[in-house]
Coordinates of C-alpha atoms in Angstrom, one line a residue:
M240 CA 47.8 -8.1 2.2
F241 CA 47.8 -9.3 -1.4
Y242 CA 49.3 -7.0 -4.0
P243 CA 48.9 -7.6 -7.8
E244 CA 52.1 -9.0 -9.3
E245 CA 52.2 -6.1 -11.8
L246 CA 52.3 -3.6 -8.8
V247 CA 55.0 -5.5 -7.0
E248 CA 57.1 -5.6 -10.2
E249 CA 56.6 -1.8 -10.7
V250 CA 57.8 -1.1 -7.2
R251 CA 60.8 -3.4 -7.6
T252 CA 61.9 -2.1 -11.0
R253 CA 61.5 1.6 -9.8
N254 CA 64.1 0.9 -7.1
D255 CA 67.6 0.3 -8.4
I256 CA 69.2 -2.4 -6.3
V257 CA 72.6 -0.7 -6.3
D258 CA 71.2 2.6 -5.1
V259 CA 69.2 0.9 -2.3
I260 CA 72.0 -1.4 -1.0
S261 CA 74.6 1.4 -1.3
S262 CA 72.8 3.1 1.6
Y263 CA 73.6 0.0 3.8
V264 CA 76.8 -1.4 2.3
K265 CA 79.9 0.3 0.9
L266 CA 80.1 -1.1 -2.7
Q267 CA 83.0 -0.9 -5.2
K268 CA 82.5 -1.6 -8.9
R269 CA 84.5 -4.4 -10.5
G270 CA 83.6 -4.8 -14.2
S271 CA 79.9 -5.0 -14.4
T272 CA 79.4 -6.1 -10.8
Y273 CA 79.6 -4.3 -7.4
F274 CA 81.3 -5.9 -4.4
G275 CA 81.3 -5.2 -0.7
L276 CA 81.5 -6.8 2.8
C277 CA 78.4 -9.0 3.4
P278 CA 76.0 -7.4 5.8
F279 CA 74.6 -10.8 6.8
H280 CA 77.8 -12.5 8.1
N281 CA 81.2 -11.4 9.5
E282 CA 83.9 -11.3 6.8
K283 CA 87.1 -9.4 6.0
T284 CA 87.3 -10.0 2.3
P285 CA 84.3 -8.8 0.2
S286 CA 82.2 -11.7 -1.2
F287 CA 78.9 -9.8 -1.4
S288 CA 78.0 -9.0 -5.0
V289 CA 75.3 -6.8 -6.5
T290 CA 74.6 -7.3 -10.2
P291 CA 72.8 -4.4 -11.9
S292 CA 71.9 -6.4 -15.0
K293 CA 70.1 -9.0 -12.9
Q294 CA 69.0 -6.5 -10.2
M295 CA 70.1 -9.1 -7.6
Y296 CA 72.6 -9.5 -4.8
Y297 CA 74.4 -12.7 -3.8
C298 CA 77.0 -13.5 -1.2
F299 CA 79.5 -16.2 -2.2
G300 CA 80.5 -16.7 1.4
C301 CA 77.2 -17.3 3.2
G302 CA 74.8 -17.9 0.3
A303 CA 72.5 -15.0 1.1
G304 CA 70.8 -13.7 -2.1
G305 CA 67.8 -12.1 -3.6
N306 CA 66.3 -8.9 -5.0
V307 CA 65.8 -5.4 -3.6
I308 CA 62.7 -6.4 -1.7
T309 CA 64.2 -9.4 0.0
F310 CA 67.3 -7.4 0.9
L311 CA 65.2 -5.1 3.0
M312 CA 63.3 -8.1 4.5
E313 CA 66.6 -9.7 5.5
Y314 CA 68.5 -6.6 6.6
E315 CA 65.7 -4.6 8.3
N316 CA 63.6 -7.7 9.3
Y317 CA 60.7 -6.2 7.4
T318 CA 57.7 -8.3 6.4
F319 CA 57.0 -8.4 2.7
P320 CA 54.3 -5.7 2.9
E321 CA 56.6 -3.5 5.1
A322 CA 59.5 -3.8 2.6
L323 CA 57.1 -3.1 -0.3
A324 CA 55.6 -0.1 1.4
Y325 CA 59.1 1.3 2.1
L326 CA 60.2 0.9 -1.5
A327 CA 56.9 2.2 -2.8
E328 CA 57.3 5.4 -0.8
R329 CA 60.9 5.7 -1.9
A330 CA 59.8 5.5 -5.6
G331 CA 56.7 7.8 -5.1
I332 CA 54.3 5.0 -5.8
E333 CA 51.0 4.9 -3.9
L334 CA 49.9 1.5 -2.7
P335 CA 46.2 0.6 -2.4
K336 CA 44.9 1.0 1.1
Q337 CA 44.6 -2.2 3.0
E338 CA 41.1 -3.4 3.5
E339 CA 40.6 -4.9 7.0
S340 CA 37.7 -6.2 8.9
A341 CA 36.4 -4.0 11.7
E342 CA 37.7 -6.5 14.2
A343 CA 41.2 -6.6 12.6
R344 CA 41.3 -2.7 12.7
K345 CA 40.2 -2.8 16.3
Q346 CA 43.0 -5.2 17.3
A347 CA 45.6 -3.3 15.3
D348 CA 44.6 -0.1 17.0
L349 CA 44.7 -1.7 20.4
R350 CA 48.2 -3.0 19.8
A351 CA 49.3 0.5 18.7
R352 CA 47.8 2.0 21.8
I353 CA 49.5 -0.5 24.1
L354 CA 52.8 0.3 22.4
E355 CA 52.1 4.0 23.0
V356 CA 51.5 3.5 26.7
N357 CA 54.5 1.2 27.0
R358 CA 56.7 4.0 25.4
E359 CA 55.3 6.5 27.9
A360 CA 55.9 4.1 30.8
G361 CA 59.5 3.4 29.7
R362 CA 60.2 7.2 29.8
Y363 CA 58.6 7.4 33.2
F364 CA 60.7 4.6 34.7
Y365 CA 63.9 6.0 33.2
Y366 CA 63.3 9.5 34.7
Q367 CA 62.2 8.0 38.0
M368 CA 65.6 6.4 38.3
K369 CA 67.3 9.7 37.6
G370 CA 65.4 11.3 40.5
V371 CA 66.1 11.2 44.2
S372 CA 63.8 8.2 44.8
G373 CA 65.6 6.2 42.1
Q374 CA 69.1 6.6 43.6
R375 CA 69.1 3.1 45.1
A376 CA 68.2 1.6 41.7
Y377 CA 70.9 3.7 39.9
D378 CA 73.5 2.6 42.5
Y379 CA 72.4 -1.0 42.1
L380 CA 73.1 -0.9 38.3
K381 CA 76.4 1.0 38.8
D382 CA 77.5 -1.6 41.3
R383 CA 76.7 -4.3 38.7
G384 CA 79.3 -2.5 36.5
L385 CA 77.0 -0.8 34.0
T386 CA 78.0 2.5 32.5
D387 CA 75.6 5.5 32.0
E388 CA 75.8 4.8 28.3
T389 CA 74.6 1.2 28.7
I390 CA 71.8 2.3 31.1
R391 CA 70.6 4.8 28.6
K392 CA 71.0 2.4 25.6
F393 CA 68.8 -0.3 27.2
G394 CA 66.4 2.3 28.7
L395 CA 66.8 0.9 32.3
G396 CA 64.7 2.5 34.9
Y397 CA 63.0 2.3 38.3
S398 CA 59.4 1.7 39.5
N399 CA 58.6 3.7 42.6
A400 CA 57.8 2.2 46.0
Y401 CA 54.3 3.8 45.8
R402 CA 52.0 1.1 44.5
D403 CA 49.9 3.3 42.2
D404 CA 52.5 5.8 41.1
L405 CA 52.6 4.8 37.4
Y406 CA 48.8 4.4 37.3
Q407 CA 48.2 7.9 38.5
Y408 CA 50.8 9.3 36.1
L409 CA 49.2 7.5 33.1
K410 CA 45.7 8.5 34.1
K411 CA 46.8 12.2 34.1
K412 CA 48.1 11.5 30.5
G413 CA 44.5 10.7 29.6
Y414 CA 44.7 6.9 29.2
S415 CA 41.5 5.0 30.2
D416 CA 41.3 2.2 32.7
S417 CA 40.3 -0.3 30.1
L418 CA 43.4 0.5 28.0
L419 CA 45.7 0.4 31.0
K420 CA 44.3 -3.0 32.0
E421 CA 45.2 -4.3 28.5
T422 CA 48.8 -3.2 28.8
G423 CA 49.4 -5.4 31.9
L424 CA 51.1 -2.5 33.6
V425 CA 48.3 -2.0 36.1
K426 CA 45.7 -4.0 37.8
I427 CA 42.2 -2.5 37.8
E428 CA 40.2 -3.8 40.7
E429 CA 37.0 -2.8 42.5
R430 CA 38.9 -2.0 45.7
G431 CA 41.4 0.1 43.9
S432 CA 43.9 0.1 41.1
H433 CA 47.6 -0.4 41.5
D434 CA 50.8 -0.9 39.5
R435 CA 52.1 -4.4 38.5
F436 CA 55.6 -3.2 39.1
W437 CA 56.8 -1.3 42.2
N438 CA 60.1 -0.8 43.9
R439 CA 62.0 -2.6 41.2
V440 CA 64.7 -2.0 38.6
M441 CA 62.9 -1.9 35.3
F442 CA 64.1 -3.5 32.0
P443 CA 62.1 -2.5 28.9
I444 CA 61.6 -5.4 26.6
M445 CA 61.8 -4.4 22.9
D446 CA 60.9 -6.2 19.7
V447 CA 63.4 -6.5 16.8
N448 CA 62.4 -3.0 15.7
G449 CA 63.1 -1.4 19.1
K450 CA 59.5 -0.9 20.2
I451 CA 58.8 -1.5 23.9
I452 CA 56.4 -4.5 24.0
G453 CA 56.7 -5.3 27.7
F454 CA 58.8 -4.9 30.9
G455 CA 60.8 -7.0 33.3
G456 CA 61.3 -5.8 36.9
R457 CA 64.0 -7.0 39.3
V458 CA 63.9 -6.7 43.0
M459 CA 66.9 -5.1 44.7
G460 CA 68.2 -7.4 47.5
E461 CA 65.9 -10.1 48.8
G462 CA 62.3 -10.6 47.6
E463 CA 60.2 -12.9 45.5
P464 CA 59.7 -13.2 42.7
K465 CA 63.2 -12.1 41.8
Y466 CA 62.1 -11.2 38.3
L467 CA 58.6 -10.2 37.3
N468 CA 57.6 -9.9 33.7
S469 CA 54.7 -8.2 31.9
P470 CA 51.8 -10.7 31.2
E471 CA 50.9 -11.7 27.6
T472 CA 49.2 -8.8 25.8
K473 CA 48.2 -7.9 22.2
A474 CA 51.8 -6.6 21.9
F475 CA 53.7 -9.1 23.9
D476 CA 54.2 -12.8 23.2
K477 CA 57.0 -14.2 25.4
S478 CA 57.4 -17.3 23.4
R479 CA 58.2 -15.4 20.1
N480 CA 60.5 -12.6 21.4
L481 CA 64.0 -12.5 22.7
Y482 CA 65.5 -9.8 25.0
G483 CA 68.3 -7.9 23.3
L484 CA 67.5 -9.1 19.7
N485 CA 66.9 -5.5 18.5
Y486 CA 70.7 -4.9 19.0
A487 CA 72.0 -8.5 18.4
R488 CA 70.4 -8.7 14.9
T489 CA 72.7 -6.0 13.7
A490 CA 75.9 -7.5 15.1
R491 CA 76.6 -9.4 11.9
K492 CA 78.4 -12.2 13.6
P493 CA 78.2 -15.8 12.5
Y494 CA 76.5 -16.9 15.7
M495 CA 74.2 -15.8 18.5
L496 CA 74.8 -16.1 22.2
I497 CA 71.8 -17.2 24.3
C498 CA 71.8 -16.2 28.0
E499 CA 69.4 -16.8 30.8
G500 CA 68.7 -13.3 32.0
Y501 CA 68.6 -9.6 31.2
M502 CA 71.7 -8.6 33.1
D503 CA 73.8 -11.3 31.3
V504 CA 72.7 -9.8 28.0
I505 CA 73.4 -6.3 29.0
S506 CA 76.8 -7.0 30.6
M507 CA 77.8 -9.1 27.6
Q508 CA 76.8 -6.5 25.1
Q509 CA 78.6 -3.8 27.1
A510 CA 81.7 -6.0 27.0
G511 CA 81.5 -6.1 23.2
F512 CA 79.5 -9.3 22.7
T513 CA 76.6 -7.5 20.9
N514 CA 75.2 -10.7 19.6
A515 CA 73.8 -11.8 23.0
V516 CA 70.1 -12.5 23.6
A517 CA 68.0 -14.0 26.4
S518 CA 64.6 -15.8 26.6
L519 CA 61.9 -13.9 28.6
G520 CA 61.5 -15.7 31.9
T521 CA 60.3 -18.8 30.2
A522 CA 61.9 -22.0 28.9
F523 CA 63.4 -21.6 25.4
T524 CA 60.7 -22.2 22.8
S525 CA 60.4 -23.3 19.2
G526 CA 59.1 -19.8 18.3
Q527 CA 62.2 -18.2 19.7
A528 CA 64.4 -20.7 17.7
S529 CA 62.5 -19.8 14.5
L530 CA 63.1 -16.2 15.2
L531 CA 66.8 -16.8 15.6
R532 CA 66.9 -18.8 12.4
R533 CA 66.2 -15.5 10.5
Y534 CA 69.6 -14.1 11.6
T535 CA 72.0 -17.0 12.1
E536 CA 72.7 -20.7 11.6
Q537 CA 74.6 -21.3 14.8
V538 CA 73.8 -20.7 18.5
I539 CA 76.1 -20.8 21.5
L540 CA 74.3 -21.5 24.8
T541 CA 75.8 -19.5 27.7
Y542 CA 73.5 -20.7 30.5
D543 CA 74.5 -20.7 34.1
S544 CA 76.9 -23.5 35.1
D545 CA 74.6 -24.8 37.8
G546 CA 72.1 -27.7 37.6
A547 CA 69.3 -25.5 36.4
G548 CA 71.5 -24.1 33.6
I549 CA 72.5 -27.6 32.4
K550 CA 68.8 -28.6 32.3
A551 CA 68.0 -25.5 30.3
A552 CA 70.7 -26.3 27.8
L553 CA 69.5 -29.9 27.5
R554 CA 66.0 -28.6 26.7
A555 CA 67.2 -26.0 24.2
I556 CA 69.5 -28.2 22.1
P557 CA 66.8 -30.4 20.5
I558 CA 64.6 -27.3 19.9
L559 CA 67.4 -25.5 18.1
K560 CA 68.3 -28.6 16.0
E561 CA 64.6 -29.0 15.0
A562 CA 64.7 -25.4 13.8
G563 CA 67.8 -26.1 11.7
L564 CA 70.3 -24.4 13.9
S565 CA 73.7 -25.7 15.0
A566 CA 74.0 -25.6 18.8
K567 CA 77.1 -25.4 21.0
V568 CA 77.5 -25.0 24.8
L569 CA 80.0 -22.7 26.4
S570 CA 81.6 -23.7 29.7
L571 CA 81.6 -20.9 32.4
K572 CA 83.4 -22.8 35.1
P573 CA 84.5 -21.9 37.7
Y574 CA 82.0 -19.0 37.5
K575 CA 78.2 -19.2 37.6
D576 CA 77.1 -16.9 34.8
P577 CA 78.5 -14.8 31.9
D578 CA 78.4 -11.6 33.9
E579 CA 80.5 -13.1 36.7
F580 CA 82.9 -14.7 34.3
I581 CA 83.6 -11.5 32.3
K582 CA 84.0 -9.4 35.5
N583 CA 86.6 -11.9 36.8
L584 CA 88.5 -13.0 33.7
G585 CA 87.6 -10.4 31.1
A586 CA 86.3 -10.3 27.6
E587 CA 89.3 -11.9 26.0
A588 CA 89.0 -15.0 28.1
F589 CA 85.3 -15.2 27.3
E590 CA 86.1 -15.0 23.6
E591 CA 88.4 -18.0 24.1
R592 CA 85.6 -19.9 25.7
I593 CA 83.4 -19.1 22.8
E594 CA 86.0 -20.5 20.4
S595 CA 86.2 -23.7 22.4
A596 CA 82.5 -24.1 23.0
Q597 CA 81.4 -27.8 23.0
N598 CA 79.3 -29.4 20.3
G599 CA 75.7 -29.7 21.4
F600 CA 75.4 -33.4 20.9
L601 CA 78.7 -34.1 22.7
F602 CA 77.5 -31.9 25.6
E603 CA 74.4 -34.1 25.9
T604 CA 76.5 -37.3 25.8
D605 CA 78.9 -35.7 28.4
V606 CA 75.9 -35.1 30.8
L607 CA 74.7 -38.7 30.1
Y608 CA 78.2 -40.0 30.8
R609 CA 78.2 -38.5 34.3
Q610 CA 75.1 -40.4 35.2
Y611 CA 77.0 -43.8 35.1
D612 CA 79.7 -45.3 37.2
M613 CA 82.2 -46.4 34.6
E614 CA 84.1 -48.6 37.1
D615 CA 81.0 -50.8 37.3
P616 CA 80.9 -53.2 34.2
E617 CA 77.1 -53.2 34.2
Q618 CA 76.9 -49.4 34.4
K619 CA 79.5 -49.1 31.7
T620 CA 77.6 -51.4 29.4
A621 CA 74.4 -49.4 30.1
F622 CA 76.2 -46.2 29.1
H623 CA 77.4 -47.7 25.9
N624 CA 73.8 -48.9 25.1
A625 CA 72.4 -45.4 26.0
V626 CA 74.9 -43.5 23.8
A627 CA 74.4 -46.0 20.9
K628 CA 70.7 -45.4 21.1
K629 CA 71.3 -41.6 21.1
L630 CA 73.5 -41.8 18.0
L631 CA 70.5 -43.2 16.1
Q632 CA 69.0 -39.7 16.0
F633 CA 71.3 -39.0 13.0
S634 CA 69.5 -40.4 10.0
E635 CA 72.3 -39.7 7.5
K636 CA 74.8 -42.5 7.6
L637 CA 77.9 -40.2 7.1
E638 CA 76.9 -37.9 9.9
R639 CA 76.1 -40.8 12.2
D640 CA 79.5 -42.4 11.5
N641 CA 81.3 -39.1 12.2
Y642 CA 79.5 -38.7 15.6
T643 CA 80.1 -42.4 16.4
E644 CA 83.8 -41.9 15.8
A645 CA 83.8 -38.7 18.0
V646 CA 82.0 -40.5 20.8
A647 CA 84.3 -43.5 20.6
R648 CA 87.3 -41.3 20.8
Q649 CA 85.9 -39.2 23.7
Y650 CA 85.0 -42.2 25.9
H651 CA 87.7 -44.7 24.8
I652 CA 85.2 -47.1 23.2
G653 CA 86.4 -49.2 20.3
Y654 CA 85.0 -47.5 17.2
E655 CA 84.0 -50.7 15.4
N656 CA 82.4 -52.1 18.5
L657 CA 80.3 -48.9 19.0
K658 CA 79.4 -48.8 15.3
S659 CA 78.3 -52.4 15.4
L660 CA 76.1 -51.7 18.5
V661 CA 74.6 -48.7 16.8
N662 CA 73.8 -50.7 13.7
T663 CA 72.3 -53.5 15.8
M664 CA 70.1 -51.1 17.6
G665 CA 69.2 -49.4 14.3
G666 CA 68.0 -52.7 12.9
K667 CA 65.7 -53.2 15.9
V668 CA 64.0 -49.9 15.4
G669 CA 63.9 -50.2 11.6
L670 CA 66.8 -48.0 10.7
A671 CA 69.1 -49.5 8.0
A672 CA 72.4 -48.3 9.4
E673 CA 74.4 -50.4 6.9
R674 CA 73.4 -51.6 3.5
P675 CA 72.6 -55.4 3.7
S676 CA 74.8 -57.5 1.4
G677 CA 71.8 -58.7 -0.4
M678 CA 70.5 -55.3 -1.5
R679 CA 69.8 -55.1 -5.2
R680 CA 72.1 -52.9 -7.3
T681 CA 69.1 -50.8 -8.3
E682 CA 68.4 -50.0 -4.6
E683 CA 72.0 -49.2 -4.0
K684 CA 72.0 -46.8 -7.0
K685 CA 69.1 -44.8 -5.5
E686 CA 71.3 -44.0 -2.5
R687 CA 74.0 -42.4 -4.7
P688 CA 73.6 -38.9 -6.1
D689 CA 73.1 -39.5 -9.8
G690 CA 73.9 -36.0 -10.9
V691 CA 70.5 -35.4 -12.4
R692 CA 69.5 -32.7 -9.9
Q693 CA 72.9 -31.1 -10.3
S694 CA 72.6 -31.2 -14.1
Q695 CA 69.2 -29.5 -14.1
R696 CA 70.6 -26.9 -11.7
I697 CA 73.6 -26.2 -13.9
L698 CA 71.6 -26.0 -17.1
L699 CA 69.2 -23.5 -15.6
T700 CA 72.2 -21.4 -14.5
W701 CA 73.6 -21.6 -18.0
L702 CA 70.3 -20.4 -19.5
I703 CA 70.3 -17.4 -17.3
E704 CA 74.0 -16.6 -17.7
D705 CA 74.6 -17.1 -21.4
E706 CA 72.1 -15.9 -24.1
R707 CA 73.5 -18.5 -26.6
V708 CA 72.2 -21.4 -24.5
Y709 CA 68.6 -20.9 -25.2
G710 CA 69.2 -21.0 -29.0
A711 CA 71.3 -24.2 -28.6
V712 CA 68.7 -26.1 -26.6
K713 CA 65.5 -24.8 -28.2
G714 CA 63.5 -27.7 -29.6
I715 CA 65.5 -30.2 -27.6
I716 CA 64.9 -29.1 -24.0
G717 CA 61.8 -27.4 -22.5
P718 CA 60.6 -26.7 -19.0
E719 CA 58.9 -30.1 -18.9
D720 CA 62.3 -31.8 -19.0
F721 CA 63.2 -30.4 -15.6
T722 CA 61.8 -33.2 -13.4
E723 CA 62.7 -31.5 -10.1
T724 CA 59.5 -29.7 -9.2
L725 CA 61.2 -26.5 -8.0
Y726 CA 63.5 -26.3 -11.1
Q727 CA 60.5 -27.0 -13.4
K728 CA 58.7 -24.1 -11.9
A729 CA 61.7 -21.8 -12.3
A730 CA 62.4 -23.1 -15.8
A731 CA 58.9 -22.3 -17.0
M732 CA 59.5 -18.7 -16.1
V733 CA 63.0 -18.6 -17.4
F734 CA 61.9 -20.0 -20.8
E735 CA 59.0 -17.6 -21.0
G736 CA 61.3 -14.7 -20.4
L737 CA 63.9 -15.9 -22.9
Q738 CA 61.2 -16.5 -25.5
S739 CA 59.8 -13.0 -25.0
G740 CA 63.3 -11.5 -25.0
H741 CA 62.8 -10.0 -21.5
L742 CA 64.3 -12.3 -18.8
E743 CA 64.1 -10.7 -15.3
P744 CA 65.8 -13.0 -12.7
A745 CA 64.9 -10.6 -9.9
G746 CA 61.3 -10.7 -11.0
I747 CA 61.2 -14.5 -11.1
L748 CA 62.6 -14.7 -7.6
S749 CA 59.6 -12.7 -6.3
H750 CA 57.5 -15.8 -7.0
F751 CA 59.3 -17.8 -4.4
I752 CA 59.4 -15.2 -1.6
N753 CA 56.9 -17.1 0.6
D754 CA 59.1 -20.3 0.8
E755 CA 62.5 -19.6 2.4
E756 CA 64.1 -22.8 1.3
E757 CA 62.9 -22.5 -2.3
Y758 CA 63.8 -18.8 -2.4
K759 CA 67.4 -19.5 -1.3
E760 CA 67.8 -22.2 -3.9
V761 CA 66.5 -20.2 -6.7
A762 CA 68.6 -17.2 -5.7
A763 CA 71.7 -19.4 -5.8
L764 CA 70.6 -20.6 -9.3
F765 CA 70.6 -17.1 -10.6
N766 CA 74.0 -16.2 -9.1
T767 CA 76.2 -19.3 -9.6
S768 CA 79.3 -18.5 -11.7
L769 CA 80.4 -20.9 -14.4
S770 CA 83.2 -18.8 -15.8
E771 CA 86.0 -20.8 -14.3
L772 CA 85.6 -23.5 -17.0
T773 CA 87.9 -23.3 -20.1
K774 CA 86.2 -23.0 -23.5
E775 CA 86.8 -26.7 -24.2
E776 CA 85.6 -27.8 -20.8
R777 CA 82.5 -25.6 -21.0
E778 CA 81.6 -27.0 -24.5
K779 CA 81.9 -30.6 -23.4
A780 CA 80.2 -30.0 -20.0
F781 CA 77.3 -28.2 -21.8
S782 CA 76.7 -31.0 -24.2
E783 CA 76.8 -33.7 -21.5
T784 CA 74.6 -31.7 -19.2
V785 CA 71.8 -31.2 -21.8
K786 CA 71.9 -34.9 -22.8
R787 CA 71.8 -36.0 -19.1
V788 CA 68.8 -33.8 -18.4
K789 CA 67.0 -35.0 -21.6
R790 CA 67.8 -38.6 -20.9
H791 CA 66.4 -38.5 -17.4
S792 CA 63.3 -36.7 -18.6
L793 CA 62.6 -39.4 -21.2
E794 CA 63.1 -42.1 -18.5
E795 CA 60.6 -40.4 -16.3
K796 CA 58.0 -40.2 -19.1
S797 CA 58.5 -43.8 -20.1
R798 CA 57.6 -44.9 -16.6
N799 CA 54.2 -43.3 -16.8
V800 CA 53.3 -44.0 -20.5
T801 CA 50.6 -46.6 -21.2
E802 CA 50.2 -46.6 -25.0
I803 CA 52.6 -48.8 -27.0
A804 CA 53.0 -46.2 -29.8
A805 CA 54.0 -43.5 -27.3
L806 CA 56.4 -45.8 -25.6
Q807 CA 58.1 -46.7 -28.9
E808 CA 58.5 -43.1 -29.7
L809 CA 60.1 -42.4 -26.4
I810 CA 62.5 -45.4 -26.9
K811 CA 63.4 -43.9 -30.3
E812 CA 64.1 -40.5 -28.8
Q813 CA 66.3 -42.1 -26.1
A814 CA 68.3 -43.9 -28.8
N815 CA 68.9 -40.7 -30.7
I816 CA 70.2 -38.7 -27.7
N817 CA 73.8 -39.6 -28.2
Q818 CA 73.5 -38.5 -31.9
L819 CA 72.5 -35.0 -31.0
H820 CA 74.9 -32.2 -31.8
I821 CA 74.6 -29.7 -29.1
S822 CA 77.0 -26.8 -29.2
L823 CA 77.3 -23.2 -28.0
N824 CA 79.2 -22.2 -31.1

């Protein structure tokens, strides 16, 4: 729902960021800033700062930053409307009622009713397992090494051997056939209605907020299918949920562990690896990768060590990379799965395997390597060509060279030979792996960072940090001189705030909340510290930064000007740049 900017700002300003974050993080005051252990990554030394004057938080360790609204979105996984509603209620502000179409209200109500039935079914399954008929299911879970606490935590249960047991129970609770059909828990047919799950150990599937959105059922002993999941419903989308994420998201570890099945997640979390999740009976999807991206930047695959597990890892690695996640693969040998490994070698040994997990790309090349007979010259050459082609997936030259070096070292290939092969292949597919000797110097210069972007970033940070800067650059630099689109957008709001005498960094940040990358970059702008410079260094750096930003701005304008008089004026301004006296004093 759209809320007016004025209302959003009222909600934000009525919720002091220190008060809100203090209920989640223990903060200690140092000077004018509060510090604590970052809730978004695992650390021992506090690098998480909360600045009352800016009404913003920033972690110098992991780069997480934002205002009070985005803190709740990150920590509680709230949507923007959910975070705003929470803060509005906290501040005693009444938000306007959301106007929905009749169809939207109908769908929202249906989803809520499905969740209600699922919650009732979850309770039923749990109590069935505690009864006489559920003894076999309870013994099965205990034999798998689960404690009563773990069974209760995950809400594990049992579906009776009677095929309409749950159906009859839910009907007595007053739920209609049409609603029960929508839940996927029962099948309503002309010849009779019956449960989808019967005589199975039951695993409630929860969303990130702990609501039961579906179920998984496992047979005890022999039987097919071994696992049976709820079908897709208005509450359950397999491709966009992960089993165990409701607990794993609060683990605050720098990585997530992906398993194949429910029991792996449960046994791993019981052993202390609370950052373990699993896909829901389907191949790993881009939707699941995007979901993980909210909570981590690195994923360690702990799939079974058999052929199916290797194939699953090979499918998942490129999906994770596409989502911007770093992927590693953990070796479970000589055991089949994480549950078996931990039972035999213990949690400490599993932790050691995590620390030595293999880089995702090197895992892929290792699987590729095993497909060739390296004693056969033809096969060996074919492998070299295959791995060289694979190295072309790295578009950045430095990254490609680093991986080329790692592959050459791993498989005893001459580095220069492999690099030459990669470059040759790159030329064939249009990738300029090396700069041709005839490249013009202007083209070469474009590949090098010219410092303009960095200068614009630093100048914006200065404008926010030091009130003297605005007076020093007024009349020389304006928002239009920031040629980077994002910085120009931020600069316009910063200059407007400075001109009015009411600069609110946290309020400015709200304008970028719908674009994660822009939001992070602007948050970093507002929290970068420049205090480590000496007075002399700061003065010199300030003058040079302003001149560099202005010089580049004039160069950009001169490329687009068409009138001679305007061009002459720009040339005159460029010539005068070095004569400018720009000082903070």
